[in-house]
């Protein structure tokens, strides 16, 4: 059997009564995302709930012309401060909280994410707003 690294299992039935089926469906993956519209209250330690995705929103009105910002420039802005903010943004992410991510994988992932963003592989531009105060890193 070939082990895949990441998989998804969509389950619409009761989780508690079907743990063996879920384990079987996800056995070919090292990491499995379980998507369900059912409440998860699993007491079985074979399923480790690490993250619950919640989508929320708020209507706001912004005038982009009134927001003081500048495009990130590695020659004048601190990469270390930006990396610190990237790590801070992921403090409660599944990649930081899941005990199966080891060997600084969280930090490696977020650094790659930032580096690719700076190079334009994820984003067209990175804008920053500086308060002219140095962050303690």
Short mmCIF file of C-alpha atoms in Angstrom, two decimals:
data_model
loop_
_atom_site.label_atom_id
_atom_site.label_comp_id
_atom_site.label_asym_id
_atom_site.label_seq_id
_atom_site.Cartn_x
_atom_site.Cartn_y
_atom_site.Cartn_z
CA UNK A 1 0.00 0.00 0.00
CA UNK A 2 1.30 3.49 -0.90
CA UNK A 3 1.02 5.99 1.93
CA UNK A 4 -0.11 9.45 0.82
CA UNK A 5 0.76 12.38 3.03
CA UNK A 6 -2.49 14.34 3.12
CA UNK A 7 -6.03 13.21 2.50
CA UNK A 8 -9.59 14.31 3.05
CA UNK A 9 -12.51 12.28 4.32
CA UNK A 10 -16.01 13.65 3.94
CA UNK A 11 -18.36 12.13 6.47
CA UNK A 12 -22.02 13.02 6.82
CA UNK A 13 -23.02 10.36 9.35
CA UNK A 14 -22.53 10.26 13.12
CA UNK A 15 -18.81 10.28 13.90
CA UNK A 16 -19.10 8.51 17.26
CA UNK A 17 -20.78 5.42 15.79
CA UNK A 18 -18.44 5.15 12.81
CA UNK A 19 -14.91 5.64 14.16
CA UNK A 20 -13.74 2.31 12.69
CA UNK A 21 -15.01 3.31 9.22
CA UNK A 22 -13.31 6.71 9.46
CA UNK A 23 -10.03 5.12 10.59
CA UNK A 24 -10.25 2.65 7.71
CA UNK A 25 -10.96 5.40 5.14
CA UNK A 26 -8.04 7.50 6.39
CA UNK A 27 -5.49 4.71 6.90
CA UNK A 28 -3.68 5.43 3.64
CA UNK A 29 -2.90 9.01 4.72
CA UNK A 30 -0.40 10.38 7.20
CA UNK A 31 -2.64 13.42 7.84
CA UNK A 32 -6.37 13.30 7.22
CA UNK A 33 -8.74 16.23 7.17
CA UNK A 34 -12.18 15.11 8.26
CA UNK A 35 -14.99 17.24 6.90
CA UNK A 36 -18.43 16.83 8.40
CA UNK A 37 -21.53 18.82 9.17
CA UNK A 38 -22.02 16.75 12.33
CA UNK A 39 -20.87 17.89 15.75
CA UNK A 40 -17.66 16.14 16.73
CA UNK A 41 -17.54 14.94 20.31
CA UNK A 42 -15.38 11.87 19.81
CA UNK A 43 -14.15 10.21 22.98
CA UNK A 44 -12.08 7.72 20.99
CA UNK A 45 -8.38 8.63 21.19
CA UNK A 46 -7.70 7.40 17.64
CA UNK A 47 -9.24 10.60 16.30
CA UNK A 48 -7.43 13.74 17.38
CA UNK A 49 -9.48 16.91 16.88
CA UNK A 50 -6.92 19.63 16.29
CA UNK A 51 -8.82 22.36 14.50
CA UNK A 52 -12.38 23.45 13.89
CA UNK A 53 -12.87 25.65 10.86
CA UNK A 54 -15.25 28.51 11.43
CA UNK A 55 -16.08 31.05 8.77
CA UNK A 56 -17.21 34.42 9.99
CA UNK A 57 -17.39 37.86 8.55
CA UNK A 58 -18.24 41.45 9.17
CA UNK A 59 -19.21 44.10 6.70
CA UNK A 60 -16.82 47.04 6.82
CA UNK A 61 -16.25 50.06 4.69
CA UNK A 62 -12.66 50.96 3.90
CA UNK A 63 -11.31 53.54 1.60
CA UNK A 64 -7.95 52.11 0.43
CA UNK A 65 -6.79 55.61 -0.45
CA UNK A 66 -6.92 56.63 3.22
CA UNK A 67 -4.84 53.73 4.55
CA UNK A 68 -1.17 54.55 5.01
CA UNK A 69 0.75 51.61 3.65
CA UNK A 70 3.80 50.83 1.62
CA UNK A 71 4.96 47.89 -0.41
CA UNK A 72 7.39 45.57 1.37
CA UNK A 73 10.99 46.14 0.31
CA UNK A 74 13.59 43.76 1.70
CA UNK A 75 16.30 46.39 1.49
CA UNK A 76 14.50 48.83 3.79
CA UNK A 77 12.06 46.70 5.84
CA UNK A 78 12.93 44.07 8.41
CA UNK A 79 12.51 40.49 7.19
CA UNK A 80 12.88 39.25 10.78
CA UNK A 81 9.98 41.41 11.94
CA UNK A 82 7.82 40.18 9.07
CA UNK A 83 8.75 36.57 9.88
CA UNK A 84 7.89 37.22 13.54
CA UNK A 85 4.44 38.44 12.46
CA UNK A 86 4.00 35.36 10.25
CA UNK A 87 4.75 33.09 13.21
CA UNK A 88 2.46 35.15 15.42
CA UNK A 89 -0.37 34.82 12.89
CA UNK A 90 -0.11 31.04 13.11
CA UNK A 91 0.10 30.74 16.90
CA UNK A 92 -3.27 28.98 17.05
CA UNK A 93 -3.17 27.23 13.68
CA UNK A 94 -3.49 23.47 13.33
CA UNK A 95 0.12 23.36 12.17
CA UNK A 96 1.25 24.80 15.51
CA UNK A 97 -1.21 22.93 17.75
CA UNK A 98 -1.12 19.45 16.20
CA UNK A 99 1.39 17.39 18.19
CA UNK A 100 2.06 15.28 15.08
CA UNK A 101 3.86 18.21 13.47
CA UNK A 102 7.37 17.92 14.89
CA UNK A 103 10.91 19.07 14.08
CA UNK A 104 9.91 22.74 13.74
CA UNK A 105 7.59 21.93 10.83
CA UNK A 106 5.31 24.83 11.79
CA UNK A 107 8.17 27.33 11.56
CA UNK A 108 9.47 25.79 8.32
CA UNK A 109 6.01 25.93 6.72
CA UNK A 110 5.34 29.53 7.68
CA UNK A 111 8.81 30.63 6.58
CA UNK A 112 8.29 29.00 3.16
CA UNK A 113 4.86 30.65 2.96
CA UNK A 114 6.40 34.06 3.71
CA UNK A 115 9.34 33.59 1.34
CA UNK A 116 7.08 32.56 -1.53
CA UNK A 117 4.80 35.50 -0.80
CA UNK A 118 7.75 37.89 -0.95
CA UNK A 119 8.83 36.38 -4.29
CA UNK A 120 5.33 36.82 -5.72
CA UNK A 121 4.51 33.11 -5.91
CA UNK A 122 1.47 33.38 -3.60
CA UNK A 123 0.74 37.09 -3.66
CA UNK A 124 1.31 39.88 -6.12
CA UNK A 125 2.52 42.30 -3.45
CA UNK A 126 2.97 42.53 0.28
CA UNK A 127 1.92 45.77 1.90
CA UNK A 128 3.01 46.79 5.35
CA UNK A 129 2.07 49.53 7.74
CA UNK A 130 4.88 50.60 9.99
CA UNK A 131 4.41 52.45 13.23
CA UNK A 132 8.11 53.42 13.16
CA UNK A 133 8.65 51.42 16.36
CA UNK A 134 11.03 48.46 16.34
CA UNK A 135 9.47 45.17 17.32
CA UNK A 136 11.23 43.13 19.96
CA UNK A 137 12.02 39.90 18.13
#
